[in-house]
Short mmCIF file of C-alpha atoms in Angstrom, two decimals:
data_model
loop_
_atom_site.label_atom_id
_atom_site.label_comp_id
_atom_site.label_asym_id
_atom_site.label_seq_id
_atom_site.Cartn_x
_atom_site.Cartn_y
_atom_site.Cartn_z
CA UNK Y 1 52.11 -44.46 28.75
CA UNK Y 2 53.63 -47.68 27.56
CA UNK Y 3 53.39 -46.41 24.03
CA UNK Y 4 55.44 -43.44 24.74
CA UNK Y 5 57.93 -45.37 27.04
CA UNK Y 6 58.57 -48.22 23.95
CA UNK Y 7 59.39 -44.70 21.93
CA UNK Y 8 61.58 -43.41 24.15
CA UNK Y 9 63.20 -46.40 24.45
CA UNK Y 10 63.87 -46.50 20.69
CA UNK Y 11 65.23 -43.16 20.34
CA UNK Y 12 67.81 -43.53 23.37
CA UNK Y 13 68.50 -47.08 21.38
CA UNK Y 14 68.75 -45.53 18.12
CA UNK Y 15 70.99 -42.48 19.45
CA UNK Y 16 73.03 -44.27 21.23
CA UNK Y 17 73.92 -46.41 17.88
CA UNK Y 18 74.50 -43.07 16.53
CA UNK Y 19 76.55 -41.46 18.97
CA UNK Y 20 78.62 -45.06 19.15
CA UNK Y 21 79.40 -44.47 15.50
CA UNK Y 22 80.45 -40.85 16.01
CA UNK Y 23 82.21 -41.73 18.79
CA UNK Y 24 84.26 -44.57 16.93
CA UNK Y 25 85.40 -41.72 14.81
CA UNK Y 26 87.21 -39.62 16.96
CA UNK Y 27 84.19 -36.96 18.14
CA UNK Y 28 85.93 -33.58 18.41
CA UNK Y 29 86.30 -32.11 22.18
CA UNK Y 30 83.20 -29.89 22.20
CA UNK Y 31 81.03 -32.72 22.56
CA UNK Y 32 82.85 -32.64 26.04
CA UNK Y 33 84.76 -36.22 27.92
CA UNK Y 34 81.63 -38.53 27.16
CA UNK Y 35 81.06 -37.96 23.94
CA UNK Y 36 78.47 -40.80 23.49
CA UNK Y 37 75.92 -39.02 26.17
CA UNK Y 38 76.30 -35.41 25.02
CA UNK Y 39 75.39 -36.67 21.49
CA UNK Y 40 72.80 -38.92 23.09
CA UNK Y 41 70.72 -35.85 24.98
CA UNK Y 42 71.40 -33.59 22.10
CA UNK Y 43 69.64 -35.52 19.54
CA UNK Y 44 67.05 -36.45 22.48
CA UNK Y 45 66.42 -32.57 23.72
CA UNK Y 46 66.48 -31.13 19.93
CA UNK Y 47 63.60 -34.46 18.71
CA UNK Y 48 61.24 -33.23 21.91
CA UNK Y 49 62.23 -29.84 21.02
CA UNK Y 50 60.75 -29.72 17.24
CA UNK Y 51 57.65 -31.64 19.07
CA UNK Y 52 57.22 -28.30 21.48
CA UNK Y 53 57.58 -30.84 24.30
CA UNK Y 54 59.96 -28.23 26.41
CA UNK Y 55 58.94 -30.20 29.90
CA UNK Y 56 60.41 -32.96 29.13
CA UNK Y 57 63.35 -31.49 26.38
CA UNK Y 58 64.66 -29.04 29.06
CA UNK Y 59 66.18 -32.33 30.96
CA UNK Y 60 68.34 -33.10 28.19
CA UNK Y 61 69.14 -29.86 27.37
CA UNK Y 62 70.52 -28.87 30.51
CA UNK Y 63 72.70 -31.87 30.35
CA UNK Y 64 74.17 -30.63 27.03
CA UNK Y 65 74.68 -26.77 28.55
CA UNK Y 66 76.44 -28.52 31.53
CA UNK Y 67 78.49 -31.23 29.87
CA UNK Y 68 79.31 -30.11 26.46
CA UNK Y 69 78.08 -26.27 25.78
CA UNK Y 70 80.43 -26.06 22.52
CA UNK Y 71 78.78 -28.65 20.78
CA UNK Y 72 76.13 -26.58 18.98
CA UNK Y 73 74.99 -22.75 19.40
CA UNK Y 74 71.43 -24.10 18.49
CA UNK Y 75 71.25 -25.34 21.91
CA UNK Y 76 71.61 -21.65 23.35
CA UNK Y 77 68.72 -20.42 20.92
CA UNK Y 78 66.59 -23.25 21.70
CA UNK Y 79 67.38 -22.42 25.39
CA UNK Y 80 66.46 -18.94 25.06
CA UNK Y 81 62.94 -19.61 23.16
CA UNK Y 82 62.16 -22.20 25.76
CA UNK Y 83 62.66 -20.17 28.60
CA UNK Y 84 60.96 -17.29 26.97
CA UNK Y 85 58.15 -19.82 26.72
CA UNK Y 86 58.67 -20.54 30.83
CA UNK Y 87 58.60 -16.89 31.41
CA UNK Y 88 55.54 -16.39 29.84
CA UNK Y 89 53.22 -19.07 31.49
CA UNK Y 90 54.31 -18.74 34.93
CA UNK Y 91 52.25 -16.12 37.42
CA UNK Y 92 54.32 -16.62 40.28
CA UNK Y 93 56.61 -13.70 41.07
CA UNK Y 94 59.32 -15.15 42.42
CA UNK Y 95 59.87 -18.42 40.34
CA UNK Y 96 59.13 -15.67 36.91
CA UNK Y 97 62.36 -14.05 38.64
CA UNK Y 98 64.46 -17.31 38.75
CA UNK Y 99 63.33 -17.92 35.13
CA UNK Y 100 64.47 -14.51 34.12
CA UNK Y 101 67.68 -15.10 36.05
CA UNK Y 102 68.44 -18.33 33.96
CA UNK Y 103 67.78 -17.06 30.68
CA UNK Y 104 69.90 -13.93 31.32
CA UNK Y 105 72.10 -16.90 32.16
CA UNK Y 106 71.81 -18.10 28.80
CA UNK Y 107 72.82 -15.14 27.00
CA UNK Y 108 76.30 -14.80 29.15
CA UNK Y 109 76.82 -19.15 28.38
CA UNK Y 110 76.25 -18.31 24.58
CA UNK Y 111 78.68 -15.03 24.22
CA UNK Y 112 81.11 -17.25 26.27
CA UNK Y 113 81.00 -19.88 23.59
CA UNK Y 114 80.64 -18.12 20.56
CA UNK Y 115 80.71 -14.67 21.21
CA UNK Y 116 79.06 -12.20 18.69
CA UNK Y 117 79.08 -10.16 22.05
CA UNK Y 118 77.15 -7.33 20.46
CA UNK Y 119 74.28 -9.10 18.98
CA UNK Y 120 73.64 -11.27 22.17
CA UNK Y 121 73.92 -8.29 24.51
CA UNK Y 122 71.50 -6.88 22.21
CA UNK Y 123 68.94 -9.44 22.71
CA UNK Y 124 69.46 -10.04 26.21
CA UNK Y 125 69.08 -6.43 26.76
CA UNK Y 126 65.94 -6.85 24.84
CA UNK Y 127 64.40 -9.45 26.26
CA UNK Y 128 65.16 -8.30 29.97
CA UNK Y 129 63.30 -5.01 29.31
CA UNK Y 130 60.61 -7.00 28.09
CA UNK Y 131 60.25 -9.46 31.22
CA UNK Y 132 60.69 -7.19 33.52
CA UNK Y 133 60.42 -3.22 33.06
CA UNK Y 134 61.66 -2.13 36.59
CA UNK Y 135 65.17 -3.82 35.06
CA UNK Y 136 65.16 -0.86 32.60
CA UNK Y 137 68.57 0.57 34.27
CA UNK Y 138 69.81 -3.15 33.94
CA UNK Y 139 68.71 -2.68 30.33
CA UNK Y 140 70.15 0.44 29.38
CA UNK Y 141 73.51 -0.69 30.81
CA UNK Y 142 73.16 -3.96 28.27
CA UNK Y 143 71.76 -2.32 25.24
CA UNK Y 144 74.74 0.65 25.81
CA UNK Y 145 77.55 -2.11 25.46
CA UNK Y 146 75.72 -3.99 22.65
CA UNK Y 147 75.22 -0.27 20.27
CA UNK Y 148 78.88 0.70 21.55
CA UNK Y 149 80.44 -2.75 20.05
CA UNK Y 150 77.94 -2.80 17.00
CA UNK Y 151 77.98 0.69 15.78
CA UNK Y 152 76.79 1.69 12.55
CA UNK Y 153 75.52 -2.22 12.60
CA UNK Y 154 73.33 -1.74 15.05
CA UNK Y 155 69.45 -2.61 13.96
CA UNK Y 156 66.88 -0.86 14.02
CA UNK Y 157 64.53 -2.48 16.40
CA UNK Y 158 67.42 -2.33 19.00
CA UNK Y 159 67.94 1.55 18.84
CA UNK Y 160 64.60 2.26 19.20
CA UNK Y 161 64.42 -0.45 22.63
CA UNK Y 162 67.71 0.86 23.81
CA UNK Y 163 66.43 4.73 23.64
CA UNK Y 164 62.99 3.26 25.54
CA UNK Y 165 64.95 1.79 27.93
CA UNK Y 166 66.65 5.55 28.37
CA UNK Y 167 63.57 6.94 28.27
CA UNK Y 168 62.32 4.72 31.37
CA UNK Y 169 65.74 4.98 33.44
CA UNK Y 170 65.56 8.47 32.89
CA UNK Y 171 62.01 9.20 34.04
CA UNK Y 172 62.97 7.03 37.17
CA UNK Y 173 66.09 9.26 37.72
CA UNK Y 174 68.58 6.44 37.04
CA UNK Y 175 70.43 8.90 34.45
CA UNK Y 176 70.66 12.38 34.03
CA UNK Y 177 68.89 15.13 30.56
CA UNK Y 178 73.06 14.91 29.05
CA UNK Y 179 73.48 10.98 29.40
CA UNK Y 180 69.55 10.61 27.55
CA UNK Y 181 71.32 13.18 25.13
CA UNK Y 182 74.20 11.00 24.60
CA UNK Y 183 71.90 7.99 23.70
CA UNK Y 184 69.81 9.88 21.35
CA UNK Y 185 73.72 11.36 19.71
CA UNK Y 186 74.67 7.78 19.43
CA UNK Y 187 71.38 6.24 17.88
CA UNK Y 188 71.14 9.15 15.32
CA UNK Y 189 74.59 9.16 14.01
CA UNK Y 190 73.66 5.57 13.82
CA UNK Y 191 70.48 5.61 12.10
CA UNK Y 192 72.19 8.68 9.15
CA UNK Y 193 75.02 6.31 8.43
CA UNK Y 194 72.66 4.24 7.41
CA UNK Y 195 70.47 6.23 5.77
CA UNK Y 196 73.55 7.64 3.62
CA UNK Y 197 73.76 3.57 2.39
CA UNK Y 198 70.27 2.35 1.99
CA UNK Y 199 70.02 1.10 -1.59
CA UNK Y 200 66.46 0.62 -1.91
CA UNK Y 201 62.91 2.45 -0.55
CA UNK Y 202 62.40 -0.19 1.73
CA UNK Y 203 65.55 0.52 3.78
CA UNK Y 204 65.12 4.26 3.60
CA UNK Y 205 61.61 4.01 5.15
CA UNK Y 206 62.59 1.70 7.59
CA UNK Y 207 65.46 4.05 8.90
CA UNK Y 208 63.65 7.02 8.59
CA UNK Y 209 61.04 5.72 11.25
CA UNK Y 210 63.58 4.50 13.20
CA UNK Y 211 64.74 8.33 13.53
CA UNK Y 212 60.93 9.36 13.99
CA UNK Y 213 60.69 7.03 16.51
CA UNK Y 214 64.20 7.91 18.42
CA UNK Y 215 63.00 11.98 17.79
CA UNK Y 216 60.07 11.77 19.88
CA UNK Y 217 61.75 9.52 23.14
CA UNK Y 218 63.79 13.44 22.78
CA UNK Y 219 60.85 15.87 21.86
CA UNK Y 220 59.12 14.46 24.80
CA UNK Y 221 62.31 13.95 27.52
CA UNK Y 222 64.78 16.40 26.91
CA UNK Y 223 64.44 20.13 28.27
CA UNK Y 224 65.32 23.23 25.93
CA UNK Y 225 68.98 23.43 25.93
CA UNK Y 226 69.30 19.58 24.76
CA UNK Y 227 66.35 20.60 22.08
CA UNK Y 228 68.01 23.18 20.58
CA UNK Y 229 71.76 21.38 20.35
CA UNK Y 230 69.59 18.80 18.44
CA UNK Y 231 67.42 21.11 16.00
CA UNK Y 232 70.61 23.49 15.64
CA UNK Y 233 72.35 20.70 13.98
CA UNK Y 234 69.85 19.47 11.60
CA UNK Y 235 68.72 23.23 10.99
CA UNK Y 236 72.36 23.70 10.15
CA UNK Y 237 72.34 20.92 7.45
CA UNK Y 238 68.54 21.03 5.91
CA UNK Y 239 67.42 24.58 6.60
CA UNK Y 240 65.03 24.67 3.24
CA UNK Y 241 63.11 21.36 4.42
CA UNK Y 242 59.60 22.21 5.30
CA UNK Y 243 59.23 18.97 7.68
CA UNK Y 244 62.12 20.19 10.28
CA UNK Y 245 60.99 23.74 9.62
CA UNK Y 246 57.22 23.11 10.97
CA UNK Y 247 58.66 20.61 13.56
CA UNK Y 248 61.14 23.25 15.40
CA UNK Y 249 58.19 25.93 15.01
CA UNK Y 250 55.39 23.85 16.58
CA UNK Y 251 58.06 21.62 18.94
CA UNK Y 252 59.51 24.60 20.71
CA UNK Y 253 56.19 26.35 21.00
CA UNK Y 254 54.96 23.38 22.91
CA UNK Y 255 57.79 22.95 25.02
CA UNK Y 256 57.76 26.64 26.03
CA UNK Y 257 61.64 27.24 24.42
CA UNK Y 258 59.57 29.71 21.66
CA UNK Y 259 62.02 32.62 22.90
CA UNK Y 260 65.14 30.87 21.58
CA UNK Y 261 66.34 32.33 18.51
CA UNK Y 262 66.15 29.00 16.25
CA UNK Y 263 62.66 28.94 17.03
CA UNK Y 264 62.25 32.41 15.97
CA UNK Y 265 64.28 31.99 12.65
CA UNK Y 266 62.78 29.04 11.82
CA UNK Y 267 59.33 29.78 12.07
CA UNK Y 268 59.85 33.16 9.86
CA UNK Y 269 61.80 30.89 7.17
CA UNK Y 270 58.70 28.76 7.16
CA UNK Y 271 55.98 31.86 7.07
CA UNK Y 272 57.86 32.63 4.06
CA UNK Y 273 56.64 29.07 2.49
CA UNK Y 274 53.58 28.37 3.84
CA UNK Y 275 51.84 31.33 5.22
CA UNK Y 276 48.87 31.20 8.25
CA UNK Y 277 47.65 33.35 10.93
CA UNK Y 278 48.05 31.05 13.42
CA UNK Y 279 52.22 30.52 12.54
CA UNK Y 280 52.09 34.60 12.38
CA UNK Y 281 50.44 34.26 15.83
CA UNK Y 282 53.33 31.82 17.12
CA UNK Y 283 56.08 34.05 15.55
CA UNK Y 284 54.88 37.17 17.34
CA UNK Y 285 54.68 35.58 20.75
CA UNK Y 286 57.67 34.38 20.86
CA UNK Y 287 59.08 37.90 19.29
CA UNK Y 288 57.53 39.23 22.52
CA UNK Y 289 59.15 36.85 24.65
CA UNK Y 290 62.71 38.61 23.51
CA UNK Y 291 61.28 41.91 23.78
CA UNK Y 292 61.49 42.16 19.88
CA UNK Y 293 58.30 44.24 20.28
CA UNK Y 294 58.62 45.92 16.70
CA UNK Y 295 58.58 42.80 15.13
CA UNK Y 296 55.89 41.29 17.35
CA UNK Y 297 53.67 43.98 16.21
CA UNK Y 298 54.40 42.76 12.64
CA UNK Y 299 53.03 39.98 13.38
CA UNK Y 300 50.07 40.55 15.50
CA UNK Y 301 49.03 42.89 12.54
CA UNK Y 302 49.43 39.81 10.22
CA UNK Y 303 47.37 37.76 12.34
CA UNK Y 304 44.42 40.38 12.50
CA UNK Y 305 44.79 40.94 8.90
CA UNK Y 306 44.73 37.51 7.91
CA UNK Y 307 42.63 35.54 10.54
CA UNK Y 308 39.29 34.64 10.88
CA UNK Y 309 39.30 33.31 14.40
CA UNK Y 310 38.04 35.58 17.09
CA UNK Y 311 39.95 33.94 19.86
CA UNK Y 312 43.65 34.73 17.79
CA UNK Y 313 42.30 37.86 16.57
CA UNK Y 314 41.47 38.58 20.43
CA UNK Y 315 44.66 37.53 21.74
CA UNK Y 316 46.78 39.50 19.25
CA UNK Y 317 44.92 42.76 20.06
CA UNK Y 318 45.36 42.11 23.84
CA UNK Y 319 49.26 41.10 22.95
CA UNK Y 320 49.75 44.31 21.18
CA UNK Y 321 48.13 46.17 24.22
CA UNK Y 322 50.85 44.60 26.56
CA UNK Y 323 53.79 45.86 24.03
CA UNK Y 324 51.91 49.43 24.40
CA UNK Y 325 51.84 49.41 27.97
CA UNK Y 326 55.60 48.06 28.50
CA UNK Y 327 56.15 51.41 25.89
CA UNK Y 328 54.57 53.69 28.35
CA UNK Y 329 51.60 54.50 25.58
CA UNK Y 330 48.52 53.52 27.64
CA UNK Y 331 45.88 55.36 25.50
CA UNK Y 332 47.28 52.80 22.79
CA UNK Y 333 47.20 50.18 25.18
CA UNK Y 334 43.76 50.63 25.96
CA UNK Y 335 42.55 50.77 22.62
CA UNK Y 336 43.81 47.65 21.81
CA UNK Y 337 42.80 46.49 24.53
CA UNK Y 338 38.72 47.46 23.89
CA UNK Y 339 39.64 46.33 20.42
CA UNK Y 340 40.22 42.55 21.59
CA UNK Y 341 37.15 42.85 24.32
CA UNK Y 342 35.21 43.58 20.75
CA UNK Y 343 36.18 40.23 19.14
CA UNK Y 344 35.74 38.46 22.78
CA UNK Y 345 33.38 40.44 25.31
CA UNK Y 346 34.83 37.59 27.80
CA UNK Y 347 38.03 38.35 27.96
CA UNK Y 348 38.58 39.48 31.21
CA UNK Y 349 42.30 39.89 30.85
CA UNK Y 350 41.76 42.64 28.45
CA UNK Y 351 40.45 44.69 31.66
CA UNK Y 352 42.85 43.49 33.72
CA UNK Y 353 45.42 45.01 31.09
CA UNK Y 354 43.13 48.61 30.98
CA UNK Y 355 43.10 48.74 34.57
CA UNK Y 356 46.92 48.49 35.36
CA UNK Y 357 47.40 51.13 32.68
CA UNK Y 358 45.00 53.20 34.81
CA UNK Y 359 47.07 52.78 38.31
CA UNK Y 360 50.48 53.24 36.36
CA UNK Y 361 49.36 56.85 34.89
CA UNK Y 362 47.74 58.15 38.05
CA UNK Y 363 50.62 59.86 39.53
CA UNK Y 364 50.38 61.33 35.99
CA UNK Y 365 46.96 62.27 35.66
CA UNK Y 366 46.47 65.23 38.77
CA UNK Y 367 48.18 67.83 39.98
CA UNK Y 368 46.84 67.41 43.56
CA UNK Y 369 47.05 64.80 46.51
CA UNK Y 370 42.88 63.44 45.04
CA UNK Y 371 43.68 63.58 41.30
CA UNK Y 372 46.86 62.29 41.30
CA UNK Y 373 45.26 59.10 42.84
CA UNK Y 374 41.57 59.21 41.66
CA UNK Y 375 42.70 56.93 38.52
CA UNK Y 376 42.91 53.96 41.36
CA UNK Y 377 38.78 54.10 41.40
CA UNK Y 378 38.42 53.48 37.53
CA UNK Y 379 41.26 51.24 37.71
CA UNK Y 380 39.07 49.17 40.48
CA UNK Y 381 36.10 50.06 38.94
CA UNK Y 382 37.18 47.61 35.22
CA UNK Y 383 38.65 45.20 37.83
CA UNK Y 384 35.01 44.23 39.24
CA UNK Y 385 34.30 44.66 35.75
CA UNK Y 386 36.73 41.96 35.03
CA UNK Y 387 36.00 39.48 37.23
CA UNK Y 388 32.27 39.87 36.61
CA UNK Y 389 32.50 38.96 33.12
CA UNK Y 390 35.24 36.50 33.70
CA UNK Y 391 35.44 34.48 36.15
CA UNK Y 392 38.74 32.38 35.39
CA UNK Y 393 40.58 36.10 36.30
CA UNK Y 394 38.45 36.55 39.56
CA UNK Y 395 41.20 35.84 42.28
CA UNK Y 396 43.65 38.29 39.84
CA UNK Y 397 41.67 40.63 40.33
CA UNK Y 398 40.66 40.59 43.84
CA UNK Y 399 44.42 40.82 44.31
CA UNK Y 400 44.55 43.81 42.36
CA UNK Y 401 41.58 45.28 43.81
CA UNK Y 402 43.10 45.21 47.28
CA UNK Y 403 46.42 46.75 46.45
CA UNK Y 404 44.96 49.53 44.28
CA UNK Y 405 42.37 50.72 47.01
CA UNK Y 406 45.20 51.51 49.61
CA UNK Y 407 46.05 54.30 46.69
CA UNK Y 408 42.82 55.74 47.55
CA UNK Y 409 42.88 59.63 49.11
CA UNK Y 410 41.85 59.01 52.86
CA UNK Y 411 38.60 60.55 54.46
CA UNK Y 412 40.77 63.50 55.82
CA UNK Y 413 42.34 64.20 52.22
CA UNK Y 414 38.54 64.25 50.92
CA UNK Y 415 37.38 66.31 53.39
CA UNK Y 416 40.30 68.78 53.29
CA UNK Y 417 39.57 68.99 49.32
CA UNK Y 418 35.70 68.90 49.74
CA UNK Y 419 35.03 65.76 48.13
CA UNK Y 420 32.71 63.53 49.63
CA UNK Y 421 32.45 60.10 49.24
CA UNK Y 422 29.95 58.44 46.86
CA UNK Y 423 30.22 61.84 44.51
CA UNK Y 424 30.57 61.14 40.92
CA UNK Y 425 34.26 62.25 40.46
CA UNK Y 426 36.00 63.10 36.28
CA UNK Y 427 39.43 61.57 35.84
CA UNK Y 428 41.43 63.92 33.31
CA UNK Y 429 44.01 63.52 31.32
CA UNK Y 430 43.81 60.05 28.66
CA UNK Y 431 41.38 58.31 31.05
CA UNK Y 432 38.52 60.77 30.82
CA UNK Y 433 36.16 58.70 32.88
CA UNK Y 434 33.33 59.45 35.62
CA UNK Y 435 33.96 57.58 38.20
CA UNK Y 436 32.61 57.24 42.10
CA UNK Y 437 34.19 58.76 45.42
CA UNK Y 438 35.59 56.23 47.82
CA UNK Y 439 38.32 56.35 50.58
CA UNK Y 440 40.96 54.22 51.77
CA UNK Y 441 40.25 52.02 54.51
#
């Protein structure tokens, strides 16, 4: 204790001779009206400060911050890394909050001072979202004047933060889909000026992660229409690159926008490239989604062509069912239909589809008040058959069951026609199946 009193003493003695001798040569203003004792705790804070001592540097510091802020910015960075230091090691909630306060402080004392506005806001912005994420709004608002004062100067570690801390205030509701939009605008115009002057491969890769990084805050965020104002855009200017091409196709697909034109357009550019079943798969889905049923058909026939998975095989035959049924052709239908069953005897769905092209041809299929609804009992008849084999479709078809059997013929229409219930029974017409007597109830 003695020992580190005695040196102490010494260095107040020997700073004091120093600041006597600046002093006795006019010391400029910014080292405030006593001179001798801003000098004096300067050179006392910044010796304990190089030692890591902050307990004991922070008392001298604050003197300087108080008395004579101008006389070096090196005591607002040593401020800020002591504090950050503070933050770090204290548990307590509340006193972690004072902490934060004063080194938000900091930042404000330091722009005051010496400005570079953009660059401080930039790392107060920073370090807030850091210490404390439910700031993020606070954040956002910081990092948004910071990027709109530095521009194409920005750097990258501060557009990808400030589109986090978008991210976070816009899961939380703080902003809206078009002001996340905005921010991702901003940052990318941002990060392709820069691209356009990188001189080296080293710059290039850094910027191009920067927009990787920025493009998935969006991909995962921002709904359909602010997708497709981005993708339009870069479609627009790289159309040929393979990257963007496979990015819009599987992108879109998994953000259910696969009926938007782009995706459609894109996704045929790139099956033009790089050929698959499963793109040819994604291409005719979302062709079906528009009602472009010719073309979905293409591509369902690609996919069974070209495929050697039963599941997409399965699917495409069960697709191209659905186009034959909206078409009014339910024999075809059905076929394809019995067709996917064949590559995937589970696939209850495939019923379901066979079923509801039964009940929408029975008016169809008799000329009389029983045959004109008998197609109801096959229809129910490859619903139990549906939910038997599949039980993921069971509550479907229980639904379906109980509509279809109030199209039954009641017990008076049977008995008026002689047909009694729990007779085998012939549907005509396309259907062509035996089926068994029952009666509404």
């Amino acid at each position: 204790m003695k020992i580190f009193s005695g040196l102490l003493v010494s260095l107040v003695l020997s700073f004091l001779l120093i600041a006597t001798s600046i002093s006795a040569q006019n010391v400029s203003l910014k080292h405030g009206s006593d001179s001798i004792k801003c000098v004096t705790n300067l050179s006392l804070y910044s010796e304990l400060y190089k030692q890591k001592n902050y307990s004991d540097a922070i008392i001298a510091w604050r003197y300087v911050i108080d008395n004579c802020p101008q006389a070096s910015e090196n005591s607002f960075i040593d401020g800020v890394n002591m504090f950050r230091t503070f933050i770090i090691a204290e548990n307590d909630v509340a006193k972690r909050a004072k902490l934060i306060d004063t080194l938000m402080w900091i930042y404000d004392l330091r722009i005051k001072y010496f400005g570079k506005e953009g660059k401080n806001l930039s790392e107060k912005a920073a370090d807030l979202f850091s210490f404390d994420v439910s700031k993020a709004f606070d954040a956002f608002n910081l990092f948004k004047r910071s990027v709109n004062l530095t521009g194409n100067t920005t750097n990258d570690v501060t557009l990808i933060t400030y589109c986090n801390a978008a991210a976070k205030s816009l899961k939380t509701g703080k902003i809206e889909q078009p002001d996340f939009f905005k921010v991702y605008e901003q940052s990318d115009a941002i990060v392709e000026e820069n691209l356009k002057i990188s001189t080296n491969k080293e710059d290039s890769l850094k910027w191009n992660s920067t927009r990787h990084n920025i493009d998935e805050y969006a991909e995962s965020l921002l709904d359909c229409q602010n997708l497709m104002k981005i993708y339009k855009k870069k479609y627009d200017t790289t159309s040929n690159d393979v990257e963007l091409l496979n990015k819009i196709s599987k992108l879109f697909v998994l953000k259910n926008c696969s009926e938007d034109s782009l995706v459609v357009t894109a996704s045929e550019k790139l099956y033009k490239i790089q050929p698959s079943a499963t793109l040819a798969f994604s291409i005719a889905n979302a062709r079906l989604k528009i009602k472009s049923y010719d073309k979905a058909l293409e591509y369902f026939n690609l996919v069974i062509t070209t495929s050697d998975n039963s599941n997409e095989k399965a699917q495409s035959y069960y697709f191209m069912g659905v186009i034959e049924e909206q078409k009014k052709a339910f024999a075809e239908a059905r076929n394809y239909a019995l067709k996917a069953l064949q590559e995937k005897a589970s696939f209850g769905e495939a019923y379901i589809l066979i079923a509801n092209c039964y009940a929408l041809s029975a008016a169809t299929c008799g000329d009389d008040e029983v045959a004109s609804h008998a197609a109801f009992w096959c229809a129910v008849d490859i619903l139990n058959k549906a939910k038997l084999i599949d039980p993921s479709v069971e509550s479907n078809a229980n639904n379906l069951i109980s509509q279809y059997s109030r199209s039954f013929p009641n017990k008076e229409t049977l008995f008026f026609h002689d047909i009694k219930e729990g007779a085998t029974y012939t549907v005509g017409c396309w259907i062509n199946e035996k089926t068994t007597v029952r009666a509404s109830r």
